Tab-separated table of C-alpha atoms (C1' of nucleotides) in Angstrom:
chain	number	residue	atom	x	y	z
A	210	MET	CA	-6.767	22.317	3.089
A	211	ALA	CA	-8.735	19.491	1.777
A	212	GLY	CA	-10.807	18.639	4.783
A	213	GLY	CA	-11.813	22.135	5.653
A	214	GLN	CA	-15.467	21.582	5.142
A	215	GLU	CA	-15.515	17.908	5.638
A	216	ARG	CA	-14.832	17.616	9.211
A	217	GLU	CA	-16.328	17.799	12.522
A	218	LEU	CA	-14.162	19.416	14.992
A	219	TYR	CA	-14.133	18.604	18.603
A	220	ASN	CA	-12.174	20.694	20.950
A	221	PHE	CA	-11.629	19.680	24.470
A	222	LEU	CA	-10.322	21.251	27.532
A	223	PHE	CA	-8.834	18.921	29.980
A	224	HIS	CA	-5.750	18.095	31.860
A	225	ASP	CA	-2.811	16.005	31.010
A	226	GLU	CA	-2.053	13.838	28.098
A	227	LEU	CA	-4.316	13.002	25.319
A	228	SER	CA	-2.695	9.746	24.697
A	229	PRO	CA	-4.545	7.820	27.290
A	230	PHE	CA	-7.520	9.568	25.984
A	231	PHE	CA	-7.746	7.364	23.001
A	232	SER	CA	-5.408	4.604	23.793
A	233	GLN	CA	-7.740	3.460	26.456
A	234	LEU	CA	-10.714	3.324	24.285
A	235	LYS	CA	-12.299	-0.005	24.395
A	236	PRO	CA	-13.033	-1.588	21.103
A	237	ALA	CA	-16.186	-2.952	22.567
A	238	ALA	CA	-17.498	0.522	22.663
A	239	THR	CA	-17.831	0.439	18.956
A	240	ASP	CA	-20.441	-2.172	18.741
A	241	SER	CA	-23.779	-1.140	17.576
A	242	ALA	CA	-25.260	-1.264	21.001
A	243	GLY	CA	-22.787	1.316	21.975
A	244	ASP	CA	-24.182	3.841	19.650
A	245	ARG	CA	-25.434	5.843	22.455
A	246	HIS	CA	-21.896	6.706	23.221
A	247	GLY	CA	-21.167	7.794	19.757
A	248	LEU	CA	-19.691	11.097	18.878
A	249	ASN	CA	-23.030	12.267	17.894
A	250	GLN	CA	-23.849	12.072	21.492
A	251	LEU	CA	-21.707	15.009	22.134
A	252	GLU	CA	-24.440	17.437	22.211
A	253	PRO	CA	-23.393	20.109	24.545
A	254	PRO	CA	-25.830	22.171	26.374
A	255	PRO	CA	-27.200	25.229	24.672
A	256	PHE	CA	-24.843	27.914	23.711
A	257	LEU	CA	-21.576	28.509	25.290
A	258	SER	CA	-19.584	31.479	24.407
A	259	PHE	CA	-15.872	31.189	24.272
A	260	THR	CA	-15.724	33.179	27.349
A	261	ASP	CA	-17.973	30.775	29.078
A	262	VAL	CA	-16.057	27.842	27.939
A	263	LEU	CA	-12.683	29.226	28.619
A	264	ARG	CA	-13.639	30.404	31.998
A	265	GLY	CA	-14.710	27.041	33.084
A	266	GLY	CA	-18.297	27.612	32.482
A	267	PRO	CA	-21.211	25.321	32.616
A	268	MET	CA	-19.301	22.311	31.503
A	269	ALA	CA	-16.796	22.420	34.234
A	270	ASP	CA	-18.272	19.831	36.462
A	271	TYR	CA	-18.339	16.203	35.829
A	272	GLY	CA	-22.017	15.856	36.100
A	273	ALA	CA	-22.591	18.358	33.412
A	274	VAL	CA	-19.981	16.842	31.222
A	275	ALA	CA	-21.240	13.392	31.755
A	276	ARG	CA	-24.723	14.430	31.013
A	277	ALA	CA	-23.668	16.288	27.964
A	278	LEU	CA	-21.745	13.322	26.737
A	279	GLY	CA	-24.490	10.975	27.431
A	280	LEU	CA	-22.429	8.972	29.802
A	281	SER	CA	-25.156	8.483	32.264
A	282	ALA	CA	-28.182	10.384	31.236
A	283	PRO	CA	-27.968	11.408	27.662
A	284	PRO	CA	-30.429	13.960	26.553
A	285	PRO	CA	-33.189	12.263	24.666
A	286	ASP	CA	-32.700	14.301	21.584
A	287	VAL	CA	-29.027	14.108	21.189
A	288	LEU	CA	-28.960	11.483	18.561
A	289	GLY	CA	-28.849	13.014	15.205
A	290	SER	CA	-30.146	16.253	16.465
A	291	GLY	CA	-29.284	19.424	14.727
A	292	GLY	CA	-28.846	17.790	11.413
A	293	THR	CA	-26.873	20.492	9.711
A	294	ARG	CA	-23.929	21.131	11.868
A	295	PRO	CA	-20.856	21.582	9.830
A	296	ALA	CA	-18.664	21.170	12.815
A	297	LYS	CA	-18.661	20.394	16.429
A	298	GLU	CA	-16.025	21.446	18.771
A	299	LEU	CA	-14.928	20.521	22.145
A	300	MET	CA	-11.944	22.194	23.543
A	301	VAL	CA	-9.634	20.424	25.836
A	302	ASP	CA	-7.107	22.048	27.991
A	303	VAL	CA	-4.647	19.265	28.039
A	304	GLY	CA	-2.504	20.346	30.779
A	305	ASN	CA	-1.000	23.110	32.613
A	306	ALA	CA	-3.182	25.645	31.050
A	307	GLY	CA	-2.412	27.877	33.925
A	308	ASN	CA	1.172	28.156	33.036
A	309	SER	CA	1.216	30.529	30.244
A	310	LEU	CA	4.219	30.359	28.078
A	311	THR	CA	4.927	33.894	28.846
A	312	SER	CA	6.390	33.712	32.208
A	313	PRO	CA	4.759	35.441	35.061
A	314	GLY	CA	5.900	38.951	34.963
A	315	GLY	CA	7.445	38.329	31.645
A	316	GLY	CA	4.889	40.488	30.002
A	317	GLY	CA	5.061	38.956	26.613
A	318	VAL	CA	1.948	38.553	24.637
A	319	THR	CA	-0.193	37.120	27.290
A	320	ASN	CA	-3.119	39.157	28.133
A	321	PRO	CA	-4.015	38.480	31.685
A	322	ALA	CA	-7.567	39.197	30.922
A	323	THR	CA	-7.833	36.666	28.175
A	324	PRO	CA	-10.244	33.877	28.578
A	325	ASN	CA	-7.305	31.618	28.365
A	326	SER	CA	-5.942	32.966	31.523
A	327	SER	CA	-9.202	32.303	33.127
A	328	ILE	CA	-9.168	28.750	32.102
A	329	SER	CA	-5.804	28.267	33.384
A	330	SER	CA	-6.526	29.273	36.839
A	331	SER	CA	-9.546	27.141	37.117
A	332	SER	CA	-8.016	24.177	35.420
A	333	THR	CA	-4.882	24.487	37.417
A	334	GLU	CA	-6.914	24.349	40.491
A	335	ALA	CA	-8.634	21.355	39.173
A	336	ALA	CA	-5.300	19.774	38.650
A	337	GLY	CA	-4.421	20.266	42.229
A	338	ASP	CA	-2.802	23.017	44.149
A	339	GLU	CA	0.118	20.900	45.045
A	340	ASP	CA	1.019	20.385	41.477
A	341	GLY	CA	0.694	24.018	40.819
A	342	GLU	CA	3.078	24.892	43.565
A	343	LYS	CA	5.379	22.151	42.528
A	344	TRP	CA	5.405	23.444	39.051
A	345	LYS	CA	6.205	26.909	40.075
A	346	LYS	CA	9.072	25.643	42.114
A	347	ASP	CA	10.245	23.463	39.321
A	348	GLN	CA	10.139	26.320	36.956
A	349	LEU	CA	12.072	28.577	39.217
A	350	LYS	CA	14.549	25.873	39.809
A	351	GLN	CA	14.860	25.183	36.166
A	352	GLU	CA	15.331	28.785	35.316
A	353	GLU	CA	18.170	28.935	37.743
A	354	GLU	CA	19.671	25.818	36.316
A	355	VAL	CA	19.338	27.112	32.814
A	356	GLU	CA	21.081	30.276	33.736
A	357	LYS	CA	23.872	28.357	35.363
A	358	GLN	CA	24.180	26.061	32.424
A	359	GLN	CA	24.201	28.902	30.008
A	360	ALA	CA	26.864	30.695	31.911
A	361	LYS	CA	28.860	27.525	32.033
A	362	GLY	CA	28.301	26.859	28.382
A	363	ASP	CA	29.488	30.292	27.477
A	364	GLU	CA	32.629	29.738	29.395
A	365	GLU	CA	33.288	26.410	27.820
A	366	GLY	CA	32.731	27.764	24.399
A	367	GLY	CA	29.414	26.841	23.074
A	368	GLU	CA	27.484	23.836	21.992
A	369	HIS	CA	28.818	20.410	22.033
A	370	LYS	CA	27.020	18.036	19.826
A	371	SER	CA	26.008	15.291	22.058
A	372	LYS	CA	22.414	14.311	22.110
A	373	LYS	CA	20.105	15.769	24.603
A	374	VAL	CA	22.198	18.779	25.317
A	375	ASN	CA	19.414	21.154	24.628
A	376	PRO	CA	17.434	20.629	27.712
A	377	PRO	CA	20.048	21.200	30.350
A	378	ARG	CA	17.993	19.810	33.073
A	379	LYS	CA	18.975	17.882	36.028
A	380	LYS	CA	17.455	14.688	37.091
A	381	GLY	CA	14.420	15.361	39.077
A	382	ASP	CA	13.805	18.620	37.347
A	383	LYS	CA	10.547	18.177	35.663
A	384	ARG	CA	10.259	20.149	32.548
A	385	PRO	CA	7.447	22.562	32.976
A	386	ARG	CA	4.609	21.888	30.657
A	387	GLU	CA	3.322	24.500	28.363
A	388	PRO	CA	-0.331	25.211	28.255
A	389	ARG	CA	-1.833	22.625	26.032
A	390	PHE	CA	-4.996	22.433	24.120
A	391	ALA	CA	-6.314	19.505	22.269
A	392	PHE	CA	-8.626	19.584	19.366
A	393	VAL	CA	-10.399	16.476	18.372
A	394	THR	CA	-11.189	16.811	14.761
A	395	LYS	CA	-13.028	14.636	12.409
A	396	SER	CA	-10.910	14.873	9.368
A	397	GLU	CA	-9.384	12.890	6.603
A	398	VAL	CA	-6.123	14.675	6.860
A	399	ASP	CA	-3.761	14.453	9.765
A	400	ASN	CA	-2.169	17.779	9.568
A	401	LEU	CA	-4.958	20.237	9.850
A	402	GLU	CA	-4.408	23.631	8.428
A	403	ASP	CA	-4.369	26.068	11.263
A	404	GLY	CA	-2.589	28.909	9.614
A	405	TYR	CA	0.785	28.200	11.093
A	406	ARG	CA	3.684	26.408	9.554
A	407	TRP	CA	4.884	23.275	11.221
A	408	ARG	CA	7.885	21.098	10.891
A	409	LYS	CA	7.653	17.502	11.837
A	410	TYR	CA	10.363	16.432	14.212
A	411	GLY	CA	9.269	13.064	15.313
A	412	GLN	CA	6.861	10.249	15.053
A	413	LYS	CA	6.088	7.542	17.492
A	414	ALA	CA	3.950	4.515	17.487
A	415	VAL	CA	1.091	4.869	19.852
A	416	LYS	CA	0.456	2.103	22.235
A	417	ASN	CA	-2.678	0.173	21.387
A	418	SER	CA	-3.048	2.044	18.204
A	419	PRO	CA	-1.999	1.307	14.653
A	420	TYR	CA	-1.758	4.983	14.024
A	421	PRO	CA	1.408	6.807	14.876
A	422	ARG	CA	1.608	10.068	16.689
A	423	SER	CA	3.402	12.837	14.914
A	424	TYR	CA	5.251	15.648	16.578
A	425	TYR	CA	5.430	19.052	15.008
A	426	ARG	CA	7.119	22.265	15.903
A	427	CYS	CA	6.267	25.708	14.696
A	428	THR	CA	8.815	26.645	12.071
A	429	THR	CA	8.935	30.233	13.121
A	430	GLN	CA	12.121	31.044	14.884
A	431	LYS	CA	11.850	31.706	18.556
A	432	CYS	CA	8.436	30.166	18.559
A	433	SER	CA	8.436	27.036	20.621
A	434	VAL	CA	4.917	25.943	20.025
A	435	LYS	CA	4.516	22.275	19.397
A	436	LYS	CA	1.718	20.108	18.388
A	437	ARG	CA	1.042	16.443	18.381
A	438	VAL	CA	-1.224	14.786	15.940
A	439	GLU	CA	-2.647	11.365	16.263
A	440	ARG	CA	-5.666	9.447	15.209
A	441	SER	CA	-8.077	7.530	17.230
A	442	TYR	CA	-7.521	3.940	16.428
A	443	LEU	CA	-11.151	3.187	16.893
A	444	ASN	CA	-12.230	5.984	14.769
A	445	PRO	CA	-9.582	6.755	12.203
A	446	THR	CA	-11.529	9.692	10.977
A	447	ILE	CA	-10.892	11.434	14.229
A	448	VAL	CA	-7.701	13.356	14.561
A	449	ILE	CA	-6.497	14.581	17.888
A	450	THR	CA	-4.320	17.594	17.649
A	451	THR	CA	-2.663	18.760	20.807
A	452	TYR	CA	-1.084	22.169	20.855
A	453	GLU	CA	1.494	23.002	23.412
A	454	GLY	CA	2.748	26.455	24.027
A	455	LYS	CA	1.909	29.775	22.666
A	456	HIS	CA	2.868	31.366	19.421
A	457	THR	CA	5.078	34.363	19.790
A	458	HIS	CA	4.200	35.640	16.390
A	459	GLN	CA	1.285	36.294	14.180
A	460	CYS	CA	-0.370	33.626	12.232
A	461	PRO	CA	1.281	33.537	8.831
A	462	ALA	CA	-1.970	32.724	7.153
A	463	THR	CA	-3.663	35.818	8.377
A	464	GLY	CA	-0.785	37.841	7.166
A	465	ARG	CA	-1.337	37.017	3.588
A	466	GLY	CA	-4.927	37.669	3.024
A	467	SER	CA	-6.399	34.599	4.421
A	468	THR	CA	-10.118	34.386	4.487
A	469	HIS	CA	-10.081	34.682	8.206
A	470	LEU	CA	-10.887	38.164	9.122
A	471	PHE	CA	-9.609	37.675	12.578
A	472	PRO	CA	-6.557	39.608	13.358
A	473	PRO	CA	-4.066	37.380	15.068
A	474	SER	CA	-4.326	39.332	18.194
A	475	PRO	CA	-1.571	38.715	20.633
A	476	ALA	CA	-4.190	38.993	23.250
A	477	LEU	CA	-5.492	35.703	22.126
A	478	SER	CA	-3.544	32.636	22.709
A	479	PHE	CA	-2.609	30.585	19.749
A	480	SER	CA	-5.209	28.094	20.607
A	481	GLN	CA	-7.806	30.699	20.679
A	482	ASP	CA	-6.563	31.966	17.401
A	483	PHE	CA	-7.038	28.547	16.076
A	484	VAL	CA	-10.447	28.170	17.500
A	485	MET	CA	-11.313	31.535	16.179
A	486	GLN	CA	-10.163	30.514	12.776
A	487	GLN	CA	-12.204	27.407	12.936
A	488	ILE	CA	-15.125	29.435	14.006
A	489	MET	CA	-14.629	31.911	11.285
A	490	GLN	CA	-14.548	29.140	8.789
A	491	GLN	CA	-17.802	27.935	10.127
A	492	VAL	CA	-19.181	31.378	10.297
A	493	ASN	CA	-18.172	32.142	6.792
A	494	GLY	CA	-19.771	28.978	5.730
A	495	ASN	CA	-22.961	30.175	7.277
A	496	ASN	CA	-23.121	33.401	5.421
A	497	MET	CA	-22.369	35.417	8.416
A	498	GLN	CA	-20.264	38.472	8.567
A	499	ALA	CA	-17.073	37.328	10.079
A	500	GLY	CA	-15.966	40.760	10.939
A	501	SER	CA	-19.000	41.355	12.996
A	502	ILE	CA	-18.350	38.536	15.339
A	503	ASN	CA	-16.945	39.193	18.690
A	504	PRO	CA	-15.377	35.980	19.788
A	505	ASN	CA	-15.948	36.777	23.367
A	506	LEU	CA	-19.587	37.386	22.940
A	507	TYR	CA	-20.708	35.105	20.255
A	508	LEU	CA	-20.357	31.492	19.499
A	509	PRO	CA	-21.929	30.382	16.307
A	510	PRO	CA	-24.456	27.702	16.940
A	511	PRO	CA	-22.629	25.260	14.731
A	512	LEU	CA	-19.795	25.339	17.135
A	513	GLN	CA	-20.550	23.923	20.426
A	514	GLN	CA	-17.970	23.486	22.992
A	515	MET	CA	-17.319	21.691	26.143
A	516	GLN	CA	-14.726	22.126	28.706
A	517	PHE	CA	-13.340	19.319	30.688
A	518	GLN	CA	-11.118	20.004	33.537
A	519	ASP	CA	-10.178	16.673	34.767
A	520	TYR	CA	-8.050	14.180	33.059
A	521	GLY	CA	-9.522	11.294	34.897
A	522	LEU	CA	-12.821	12.476	33.811
A	523	LEU	CA	-11.690	12.456	30.271
A	524	GLN	CA	-10.629	8.936	30.502
A	525	ASP	CA	-14.034	8.123	31.694
A	526	MET	CA	-15.459	10.080	28.917
A	527	ILE	CA	-13.428	8.697	26.149
A	528	PRO	CA	-15.568	5.731	25.399
A	529	SER	CA	-18.245	8.139	24.543
A	530	PHE	CA	-16.040	9.514	21.841
A	531	SER	CA	-14.948	6.245	20.513
A	532	ASN	CA	-18.001	5.170	18.794
A	533	ASP	CA	-18.376	6.646	15.415
A	534	ASP	CA	-21.297	4.549	14.451
A	535	ASN	CA	-24.162	6.460	13.000
A	536	GLN	CA	-22.313	9.614	13.516
A	537	PRO	CA	-24.125	12.353	11.771
A	538	ARG	CA	-22.242	13.586	8.806
A	539	ASP	CA	-23.907	16.873	8.687
A	540	ILE	CA	-21.811	18.518	6.117
B	4	DC	C1'	20.190	23.809	-2.238
B	5	DG	C1'	17.448	24.845	1.582
B	6	DA	C1'	13.520	23.114	3.899
B	7	DT	C1'	11.054	19.346	5.433
B	8	DT	C1'	10.219	14.493	6.526
B	9	DT	C1'	11.651	9.982	8.019
B	10	DT	C1'	13.495	7.096	11.282
B	11	DG	C1'	16.371	4.937	14.713
B	12	DA	C1'	18.384	6.035	18.963
B	13	DC	C1'	18.533	8.216	23.228
B	14	DC	C1'	16.763	10.021	27.565
B	15	DA	C1'	13.504	10.930	31.386
B	16	DG	C1'	9.590	9.780	33.996
B	17	DC	C1'	6.756	6.478	35.950
B	18	DG	C1'	4.881	2.158	37.645
B	19	DC	C1'	5.839	-2.254	39.353
C	26	DG	C1'	16.357	-1.601	39.695
C	27	DC	C1'	14.053	-2.669	35.577
C	28	DG	C1'	11.099	-2.233	31.840
C	29	DC	C1'	7.833	0.445	29.397
C	30	DT	C1'	6.415	4.580	27.247
C	31	DG	C1'	6.423	9.324	25.712
C	32	DG	C1'	9.094	12.879	23.914
C	33	DT	C1'	13.048	14.578	21.472
C	34	DC	C1'	17.272	14.610	18.784
C	35	DA	C1'	19.775	14.411	14.660
C	36	DA	C1'	21.531	12.140	10.520
C	37	DA	C1'	19.889	10.638	6.274
C	38	DA	C1'	16.544	10.881	2.795
C	39	DT	C1'	13.281	13.329	0.239
C	40	DC	C1'	10.987	17.237	-1.671
C	41	DG	C1'	10.188	21.626	-4.055
DNA sequence: CGATTTTGACCAGCGC
DNA sequence: GCGCTGGTCAAAATCG
């Protein structure tokens, strides 16, 4: 991967789509006076461990987020501080993080004790209990429908090749969203190497943006993880990668002697795997013993994370991400 | 030749 | 109801 060392990575945790995230950026935010909202403003508070972050830690409330982002009261030393950060991360739970791909009771690879699970509950709550209930109902309903459809399909003798036959959903049946995680990455390349293999299945123009959004699916059979990749139109060096779903397999990269010493533990969600990989890259770059790092206990200083739990909040926050002026290129 | 990408069309959800 | 938009499909094109 070309941009491995040349990027700043921002991971966010928030609800709902990323699209409005950048599409609503105001160009005006890029003027020089707006520097205080630049990416370099994203100086999170001290150290957050993954556990902290994923459990809805210190960044969970708007005030903290806003402060950290310099929306209202930026820390005086945020600009250009920490000159040698190879990467910054903010992790965004982009949606139904509470609904693990592995269905409740489905066992699967989900470890109920994973930080991810913790996020989900808190973020789901943040999203609103009603929605949560609704989703559960929808899912149950959909499962029933799917079963019916499958039974019917079997009787009728298989797949007919009309479009849109795959999702046998009824009108009004909302498709349940997978847990989603967005990573905002400063990178030259769109398709960031995350160890998995992806096949592009679509591309759409993004409203208010000259840059298209690409849709990828994990090429591994039976793995339904998807990701979307788009660029910020205000800051083309920023790539927003949104992962949806959970890998049901090990990371191919780790299977063939990748430099990441992290085992693709099924206990970690794919997103965490990814974050871990990013961390390990950073860690390795800092002459640290990757194998000695416990992801739950240690977050390398170069990686600083924030968690946002409210989509509306994100929208408010976005302008602070839009301005790339005088962004520190601390590579 | 299989895998992947491109691209236009289709569909669903949502706001007005 | 209509139009807009996001997401997906699938045939064709391209790549390795």
